[in-house]
Structure formats: C-alpha cells, structure tokens
Amino acid sequence: VQRRCAILTIGYELLQGRVVDTNSAYIAKKLYVLGHQVVVKMSVGDDKEHIIKALRTCIKVFNCDTVITTGGLGPTPDDITLECIAQFLNLPLEINEEALRDIERKYRERGLELNPSRVKMAKIPKGATPLLNRVGIAPGIWLEASYSGKRITIIALPGVPREMMTMFEDHVEPRLRIPGRHLIEASIVLKPCRESDIADILKEFSKRYREIYVKTHPHGHEVSSPSINLYMSLYSDNPSQGIELCREAKAFLLNSIKTRFPNISIELVKDCSISK
Ligand code: ATP
Ligand code: MG
C-alpha cells in the first residue's frame, strides 16, 4: 500500500548552508516513482532534542507512517541518529552481531582493530534490522515499531550521498515496492559522451517524464574515450502501458541526443522491459 512518508535529513552542515541537501531530493524522487506520498521534508542539526522533536512531528503532526532519515550514523560522538530513534521509541540500543561482524571485517581488511567508537556503529535499536553498507562502514537500519498504537517504519541511512543512494537501492527500494506495481527498466550506452554533454537534455527529460527515474554512470576515460551508461526505470500497475511509456520516453531521449549530438553512438543494453 501507499505510504505517507517523511524525509528527515540530519546534520548542522545542512543548516549552515555548507552542504546542499541533495539526499532528500534523491529520496523524494525515488519515493514518488515507487508510488508513495511524501508529506514533509525536514532538516535538523545534530541535536538530540531536535532530532526527537522532528521524529515526533513527522509521525504525530504530519501523521506519517514512514520516516526516512539520513546522516549521523558514523563513529563520532556527534553521530546520534540511532540513539535518538531508540530514545524516541523507548527502545534500548543493542550491539547487533551481524553489523558488528561486518564492521570488524572492514576494519580488519585495512589492518585495523575494533575500538569503542567503531563498535558504536553496530549499536542499533532493539528489533531493528541492520542495512549493511557496501560502500562505507556504518550500517543503516530498518525499524518497524509501534508508536501511540500506530504501526510505523523508521529507516535510517548514512549522510554520504553515494553510500545513501547505494543503500537505498540495495535495501530500501526492494522493500518499499508496492505489490502489483511492475518495475520497467531500460539501459543504454552512449559513446563518446560525457555527463556534462547531456545534462540539459536529462533535465528536460525529467520535467517531461516525472514518473521516470533516470540516472547516468560515467564509464571509460573522461577525456580520451568518455562513455556513459544511462539507466531509466518506472513503476506501473499496467505492464503494457508502462512499457509503452518507457519506449516513448526512451525515443524522446534518444531523439534529443541524436539531434544535438549526431556523433554519439547509441547501444541498447536492455530495452524497456519488466524486471523481477
Ligand atoms: P559517516 O559514516 O561518514 O560519518 P554519517 O552517516 O554520520 O556518515 P554525516 O556525518 O551526517 O553522515 O554526513 C557525512 C557527509 O555526508 C557530510 O559531511 C556531508 O558532506 C554529506 N551529507 C550529509 N547529509 C547530506 C545531505 N542531506 N545531502 C547531501 N550531502 C549530505
Ligand atoms: Mg558522520
């Protein structure tokens, strides 16, 4: 079923304007494409009282059933997100063995031992499932709990955008998929092509096809032989309609690219089709 979601980004750097909050934009787009409703986005500093107040506001005032947080999962004392979630729900923090083993292995591979601040990252609210981080170290969590008699889900992800995005795609997106909605994907290689060449075209594409998620992965050599892998996906209740929309969008995109850059060659890796 469709969730009522809140996105809560945590960190003083966001409030000070030192870092632009790209995490919430990414998550908002993902949730939109998945078919969920985002009711509120909020940012707070690394402040226990404010984080707890924000969680309460999302759930009680905005009546959200799902809150996705980013930031504050690291080893340092200012990383307090999990502590705040635990306190908000009146749950103890416990060392999770799976998370601890994963963290220990990552440090050991770098010739380092565990210490209390490294062990801290394995302390998660009781009952939460750790979401392992294959890009960085700190795991996130998926927590289902009850708050004032209401079932809620709190998902905590790291602040570093690359880690956050990888974990969202690895662990969160599959669990947030709405049964009966089909995932339709296409993948294309463009060569020679830099992300900066087609940025405008992608911007226009996203405006026109709001329900389609699009992303690019640069490959090859940026200067001598740049190429990019372009991926697009959408969810649809109706597979044939979804595939048709995907094809239309793909044709629009490829036509725009061919018109502006006749030299770019286009290789279709995966045509618009349903993925499991
Ligand atoms: P780490 O494990 O690296 O400490 P963390 O989960 O504790 O990560 P933070 O320390 O809050 O996350 O943030 C790490 C970095 O990620 C920040 O320095 C900032 O550059 C970036 N970052 C944090 N939040 C956001 C955001 N909402 N949007 C974009 N970048 C962000
Ligand atoms: Mg940190």
mmCIF file of C-alpha atoms in Angstrom, residues 35-275:
data_model
loop_
_atom_site.group_PDB
_atom_site.id
_atom_site.type_symbol
_atom_site.label_atom_id
_atom_site.label_comp_id
_atom_site.label_asym_id
_atom_site.label_seq_id
_atom_site.Cartn_x
_atom_site.Cartn_y
_atom_site.Cartn_z
ATOM 1 C CA GLY A 35 4.226 5.383 -5.817
ATOM 2 C CA HIS A 36 4.477 6.610 -2.220
ATOM 3 C CA GLN A 37 3.431 10.000 -0.919
ATOM 4 C CA VAL A 38 5.991 12.354 0.609
ATOM 5 C CA VAL A 39 4.175 14.623 3.046
ATOM 6 C CA VAL A 40 7.064 16.549 4.579
ATOM 7 C CA LYS A 41 10.807 17.094 4.312
ATOM 8 C CA MET A 42 12.701 18.449 7.266
ATOM 9 C CA SER A 43 16.303 19.140 8.240
ATOM 10 C CA VAL A 44 17.660 19.423 11.770
ATOM 11 C CA GLY A 45 21.100 19.705 13.317
ATOM 12 C CA ASP A 46 22.994 17.005 15.211
ATOM 13 C CA ASP A 47 20.959 17.793 18.308
ATOM 14 C CA LYS A 48 19.221 15.115 20.303
ATOM 15 C CA GLU A 49 16.247 17.181 21.361
ATOM 16 C CA HIS A 50 15.702 18.490 17.837
ATOM 17 C CA ILE A 51 16.015 15.085 16.178
ATOM 18 C CA ILE A 52 13.476 13.576 18.566
ATOM 19 C CA LYS A 53 11.166 16.551 18.145
ATOM 20 C CA ALA A 54 11.401 16.184 14.372
ATOM 21 C CA LEU A 55 10.585 12.454 14.516
ATOM 22 C CA ARG A 56 7.577 13.206 16.710
ATOM 23 C CA THR A 57 6.418 15.983 14.385
ATOM 24 C CA CYS A 58 6.674 13.770 11.310
ATOM 25 C CA ILE A 59 4.678 10.997 12.942
ATOM 26 C CA LYS A 60 2.208 12.833 15.179
ATOM 27 C CA VAL A 61 1.675 16.182 13.482
ATOM 28 C CA PHE A 62 2.040 15.104 9.850
ATOM 29 C CA ASN A 63 0.641 11.644 10.559
ATOM 30 C CA CYS A 64 3.365 9.880 8.581
ATOM 31 C CA ASP A 65 3.776 6.116 8.863
ATOM 32 C CA THR A 66 7.277 6.056 7.379
ATOM 33 C CA VAL A 67 10.243 8.275 8.184
ATOM 34 C CA ILE A 68 13.499 8.070 6.251
ATOM 35 C CA THR A 69 16.458 9.784 7.883
ATOM 36 C CA THR A 70 19.927 10.475 6.508
ATOM 37 C CA GLY A 71 23.107 11.365 8.380
ATOM 38 C CA GLY A 72 24.534 10.839 11.802
ATOM 39 C CA LEU A 73 25.359 7.139 11.668
ATOM 40 C CA GLY A 74 29.129 7.421 11.855
ATOM 41 C CA PRO A 75 31.569 6.640 14.660
ATOM 42 C CA THR A 76 31.928 10.105 16.147
ATOM 43 C CA PRO A 77 30.024 11.348 19.217
ATOM 44 C CA ASP A 78 28.042 13.854 17.121
ATOM 45 C CA ASP A 79 26.544 10.932 15.159
ATOM 46 C CA ILE A 80 23.476 10.322 17.317
ATOM 47 C CA THR A 81 20.669 9.359 14.954
ATOM 48 C CA LEU A 82 20.223 5.786 16.190
ATOM 49 C CA GLU A 83 20.411 6.864 19.810
ATOM 50 C CA CYS A 84 17.637 9.381 19.133
ATOM 51 C CA ILE A 85 15.444 6.862 17.332
ATOM 52 C CA ALA A 86 15.886 4.413 20.217
ATOM 53 C CA GLN A 87 15.014 7.040 22.795
ATOM 54 C CA PHE A 88 12.038 8.266 20.777
ATOM 55 C CA LEU A 89 10.584 4.749 20.705
ATOM 56 C CA ASN A 90 11.717 3.819 24.188
ATOM 57 C CA LEU A 91 13.896 1.006 22.917
ATOM 58 C CA PRO A 92 17.337 0.043 24.198
ATOM 59 C CA LEU A 93 20.364 0.213 21.904
ATOM 60 C CA GLU A 94 21.929 -3.194 21.445
ATOM 61 C CA ILE A 95 25.001 -4.429 19.644
ATOM 62 C CA ASN A 96 23.838 -6.221 16.527
ATOM 63 C CA GLU A 97 26.103 -9.195 15.862
ATOM 64 C CA GLU A 98 25.677 -9.166 12.092
ATOM 65 C CA ALA A 99 26.501 -5.460 11.903
ATOM 66 C CA LEU A 100 29.440 -5.867 14.275
ATOM 67 C CA ARG A 101 30.943 -8.715 12.237
ATOM 68 C CA ASP A 102 30.586 -6.636 9.069
ATOM 69 C CA ILE A 103 32.252 -3.596 10.650
ATOM 70 C CA GLU A 104 35.008 -5.724 12.190
ATOM 71 C CA ARG A 105 35.785 -7.358 8.843
ATOM 72 C CA LYS A 106 36.017 -3.991 7.076
ATOM 73 C CA TYR A 107 38.486 -2.612 9.622
ATOM 74 C CA ARG A 108 40.455 -5.851 9.747
ATOM 75 C CA GLU A 109 40.898 -5.745 5.949
ATOM 76 C CA ARG A 110 42.541 -2.370 6.455
ATOM 77 C CA GLY A 111 44.708 -3.775 9.254
ATOM 78 C CA LEU A 112 42.710 -2.059 11.994
ATOM 79 C CA GLU A 113 41.158 -3.336 15.189
ATOM 80 C CA LEU A 114 37.781 -2.552 16.662
ATOM 81 C CA ASN A 115 37.622 0.185 19.278
ATOM 82 C CA PRO A 116 34.656 1.639 21.156
ATOM 83 C CA SER A 117 33.824 4.244 18.520
ATOM 84 C CA ARG A 118 33.878 1.568 15.815
ATOM 85 C CA VAL A 119 31.738 -0.780 17.912
ATOM 86 C CA LYS A 120 29.320 2.118 18.414
ATOM 87 C CA MET A 121 28.239 1.859 14.763
ATOM 88 C CA ALA A 122 26.903 -1.660 15.451
ATOM 89 C CA LYS A 123 24.654 -0.447 18.279
ATOM 90 C CA ILE A 124 21.150 -0.270 16.887
ATOM 91 C CA PRO A 125 17.693 -0.012 18.453
ATOM 92 C CA LYS A 126 16.382 -3.367 19.662
ATOM 93 C CA GLY A 127 14.263 -5.024 16.990
ATOM 94 C CA ALA A 128 15.783 -3.087 14.095
ATOM 95 C CA THR A 129 17.277 -4.823 11.072
ATOM 96 C CA PRO A 130 20.738 -3.572 10.106
ATOM 97 C CA LEU A 131 21.164 -2.477 6.477
ATOM 98 C CA LEU A 132 24.721 -3.298 5.527
ATOM 99 C CA ASN A 133 26.741 -0.638 3.765
ATOM 100 C CA ARG A 134 28.836 -1.944 0.877
ATOM 101 C CA VAL A 135 30.275 1.469 0.045
ATOM 102 C CA GLY A 136 31.186 2.714 3.514
ATOM 103 C CA ILE A 137 31.220 1.327 7.020
ATOM 104 C CA ALA A 138 28.272 2.441 9.126
ATOM 105 C CA PRO A 139 25.161 0.311 8.632
ATOM 106 C CA GLY A 140 21.733 1.834 8.398
ATOM 107 C CA ILE A 141 18.592 0.392 9.950
ATOM 108 C CA TRP A 142 15.079 -0.650 9.031
ATOM 109 C CA LEU A 143 12.850 -0.486 12.075
ATOM 110 C CA GLU A 144 9.196 -1.414 12.359
ATOM 111 C CA ALA A 145 7.667 -0.301 15.599
ATOM 112 C CA SER A 146 4.535 0.860 17.235
ATOM 113 C CA TYR A 147 4.077 4.484 18.301
ATOM 114 C CA SER A 148 0.901 5.619 20.095
ATOM 115 C CA GLY A 149 -0.814 2.471 18.853
ATOM 116 C CA LYS A 150 0.170 3.121 15.230
ATOM 117 C CA ARG A 151 2.463 0.937 13.131
ATOM 118 C CA ILE A 152 5.383 2.953 11.856
ATOM 119 C CA THR A 153 8.596 2.317 9.941
ATOM 120 C CA ILE A 154 11.781 4.279 10.521
ATOM 121 C CA ILE A 155 14.594 3.854 8.029
ATOM 122 C CA ALA A 156 17.979 5.407 8.842
ATOM 123 C CA LEU A 157 20.572 5.864 6.093
ATOM 124 C CA PRO A 158 24.054 7.429 6.110
ATOM 125 C CA GLY A 159 24.697 11.050 5.163
ATOM 126 C CA VAL A 160 27.325 10.473 2.480
ATOM 127 C CA PRO A 161 25.266 10.632 -0.716
ATOM 128 C CA ARG A 162 26.973 7.744 -2.514
ATOM 129 C CA GLU A 163 26.507 5.454 0.489
ATOM 130 C CA MET A 164 22.942 6.614 0.998
ATOM 131 C CA MET A 165 21.988 6.012 -2.638
ATOM 132 C CA THR A 166 23.615 2.587 -2.784
ATOM 133 C CA MET A 167 21.872 1.511 0.401
ATOM 134 C CA PHE A 168 18.552 2.895 -0.750
ATOM 135 C CA GLU A 169 18.811 0.835 -3.938
ATOM 136 C CA ASP A 170 20.204 -2.284 -2.209
ATOM 137 C CA HIS A 171 17.906 -2.479 0.789
ATOM 138 C CA VAL A 172 15.151 0.098 0.843
ATOM 139 C CA GLU A 173 13.744 0.215 -2.657
ATOM 140 C CA PRO A 174 13.057 -3.552 -2.838
ATOM 141 C CA ARG A 175 11.163 -3.392 0.471
ATOM 142 C CA LEU A 176 9.178 -0.311 -0.497
ATOM 143 C CA ARG A 177 7.912 -1.767 -3.724
ATOM 144 C CA ILE A 178 4.127 -1.851 -3.873
ATOM 145 C CA PRO A 179 2.810 -5.319 -4.778
ATOM 146 C CA GLY A 180 1.159 -5.338 -8.195
ATOM 147 C CA ARG A 181 3.275 -2.457 -9.478
ATOM 148 C CA HIS A 182 5.761 -3.630 -12.040
ATOM 149 C CA LEU A 183 9.277 -2.298 -12.417
ATOM 150 C CA ILE A 184 10.157 -1.446 -16.008
ATOM 151 C CA GLU A 185 13.784 -0.730 -16.864
ATOM 152 C CA ALA A 186 15.917 0.234 -19.824
ATOM 153 C CA SER A 187 19.651 0.683 -20.095
ATOM 154 C CA ILE A 188 21.624 2.389 -22.853
ATOM 155 C CA VAL A 189 25.326 3.067 -23.506
ATOM 156 C CA LEU A 190 26.231 6.406 -25.117
ATOM 157 C CA LYS A 191 29.673 6.905 -26.653
ATOM 158 C CA PRO A 192 31.545 9.174 -26.888
ATOM 159 C CA CYS A 193 29.570 11.095 -24.297
ATOM 160 C CA ARG A 194 30.159 12.945 -21.042
ATOM 161 C CA GLU A 195 27.517 13.526 -18.398
ATOM 162 C CA SER A 196 28.027 17.249 -18.900
ATOM 163 C CA ASP A 197 27.100 16.917 -22.607
ATOM 164 C CA ILE A 198 23.599 15.657 -21.938
ATOM 165 C CA ALA A 199 22.822 17.299 -18.602
ATOM 166 C CA ASP A 200 20.350 19.756 -20.197
ATOM 167 C CA ILE A 201 18.610 17.019 -22.107
ATOM 168 C CA LEU A 202 18.223 14.953 -18.935
ATOM 169 C CA LYS A 203 16.833 17.941 -17.104
ATOM 170 C CA GLU A 204 14.193 18.437 -19.748
ATOM 171 C CA PHE A 205 13.504 14.704 -19.770
ATOM 172 C CA SER A 206 12.897 14.660 -16.014
ATOM 173 C CA LYS A 207 10.494 17.567 -16.295
ATOM 174 C CA ARG A 208 8.534 15.884 -19.040
ATOM 175 C CA TYR A 209 8.552 12.362 -17.558
ATOM 176 C CA ARG A 210 8.220 12.918 -13.836
ATOM 177 C CA GLU A 211 7.297 9.306 -13.157
ATOM 178 C CA ILE A 212 10.503 8.013 -14.704
ATOM 179 C CA TYR A 213 13.685 7.717 -12.724
ATOM 180 C CA VAL A 214 16.805 8.324 -14.775
ATOM 181 C CA LYS A 215 20.443 8.131 -13.840
ATOM 182 C CA THR A 216 23.804 8.084 -15.569
ATOM 183 C CA HIS A 217 27.017 6.236 -14.749
ATOM 184 C CA PRO A 218 30.176 7.564 -16.382
ATOM 185 C CA HIS A 219 32.462 4.911 -17.852
ATOM 186 C CA GLY A 220 35.597 4.786 -19.919
ATOM 187 C CA HIS A 221 38.099 7.603 -19.904
ATOM 188 C CA GLU A 222 36.712 11.072 -19.212
ATOM 189 C CA VAL A 223 38.986 12.744 -21.786
ATOM 190 C CA SER A 224 40.083 10.223 -24.411
ATOM 191 C CA SER A 225 37.026 7.955 -24.678
ATOM 192 C CA PRO A 226 34.231 9.036 -22.378
ATOM 193 C CA SER A 227 31.091 6.938 -22.332
ATOM 194 C CA ILE A 228 28.088 6.805 -20.104
ATOM 195 C CA ASN A 229 25.639 4.168 -19.115
ATOM 196 C CA LEU A 230 22.169 5.622 -18.954
ATOM 197 C CA TYR A 231 19.571 3.815 -16.908
ATOM 198 C CA MET A 232 15.857 4.538 -16.666
ATOM 199 C CA SER A 233 13.120 2.925 -14.634
ATOM 200 C CA LEU A 234 9.497 3.368 -13.782
ATOM 201 C CA TYR A 235 6.800 1.500 -11.883
ATOM 202 C CA SER A 236 3.398 0.830 -13.355
ATOM 203 C CA ASP A 237 0.246 -1.072 -12.368
ATOM 204 C CA ASN A 238 -0.268 -1.865 -16.014
ATOM 205 C CA PRO A 239 2.730 -3.600 -17.613
ATOM 206 C CA SER A 240 1.901 -2.890 -21.247
ATOM 207 C CA GLN A 241 1.099 0.764 -20.558
ATOM 208 C CA GLY A 242 4.302 1.058 -18.552
ATOM 209 C CA ILE A 243 6.410 -0.438 -21.317
ATOM 210 C CA GLU A 244 4.762 1.862 -23.838
ATOM 211 C CA LEU A 245 5.532 4.913 -21.699
ATOM 212 C CA CYS A 246 9.116 3.719 -21.214
ATOM 213 C CA ARG A 247 9.513 3.330 -25.002
ATOM 214 C CA GLU A 248 8.042 6.746 -25.668
ATOM 215 C CA ALA A 249 10.355 8.330 -23.109
ATOM 216 C CA LYS A 250 13.362 6.459 -24.461
ATOM 217 C CA ALA A 251 12.550 7.575 -28.028
ATOM 218 C CA PHE A 252 12.216 11.180 -26.845
ATOM 219 C CA LEU A 253 15.569 10.984 -25.095
ATOM 220 C CA LEU A 254 17.426 9.298 -27.932
ATOM 221 C CA ASN A 255 15.951 11.701 -30.492
ATOM 222 C CA SER A 256 17.050 14.683 -28.424
ATOM 223 C CA ILE A 257 20.544 13.237 -28.154
ATOM 224 C CA LYS A 258 20.791 12.355 -31.882
ATOM 225 C CA THR A 259 19.616 15.802 -32.897
ATOM 226 C CA ARG A 260 22.075 17.653 -30.702
ATOM 227 C CA PHE A 261 24.984 15.193 -30.906
ATOM 228 C CA PRO A 262 24.927 13.271 -34.194
ATOM 229 C CA ASN A 263 28.315 11.715 -33.350
ATOM 230 C CA ILE A 264 27.209 9.935 -30.215
ATOM 231 C CA SER A 265 26.618 6.250 -30.849
ATOM 232 C CA ILE A 266 23.788 4.577 -29.001
ATOM 233 C CA GLU A 267 23.867 0.970 -27.867
ATOM 234 C CA LEU A 268 20.760 -0.501 -26.320
ATOM 235 C CA VAL A 269 21.781 -2.840 -23.480
ATOM 236 C CA LYS A 270 18.295 -3.504 -22.166
ATOM 237 C CA ASP A 271 15.138 -2.367 -23.905
ATOM 238 C CA CYS A 272 12.120 -1.280 -21.887
ATOM 239 C CA SER A 273 11.051 -4.480 -20.174
ATOM 240 C CA ILE A 274 9.667 -5.766 -16.908
ATOM 241 C CA SER A 275 12.171 -6.699 -14.221
#
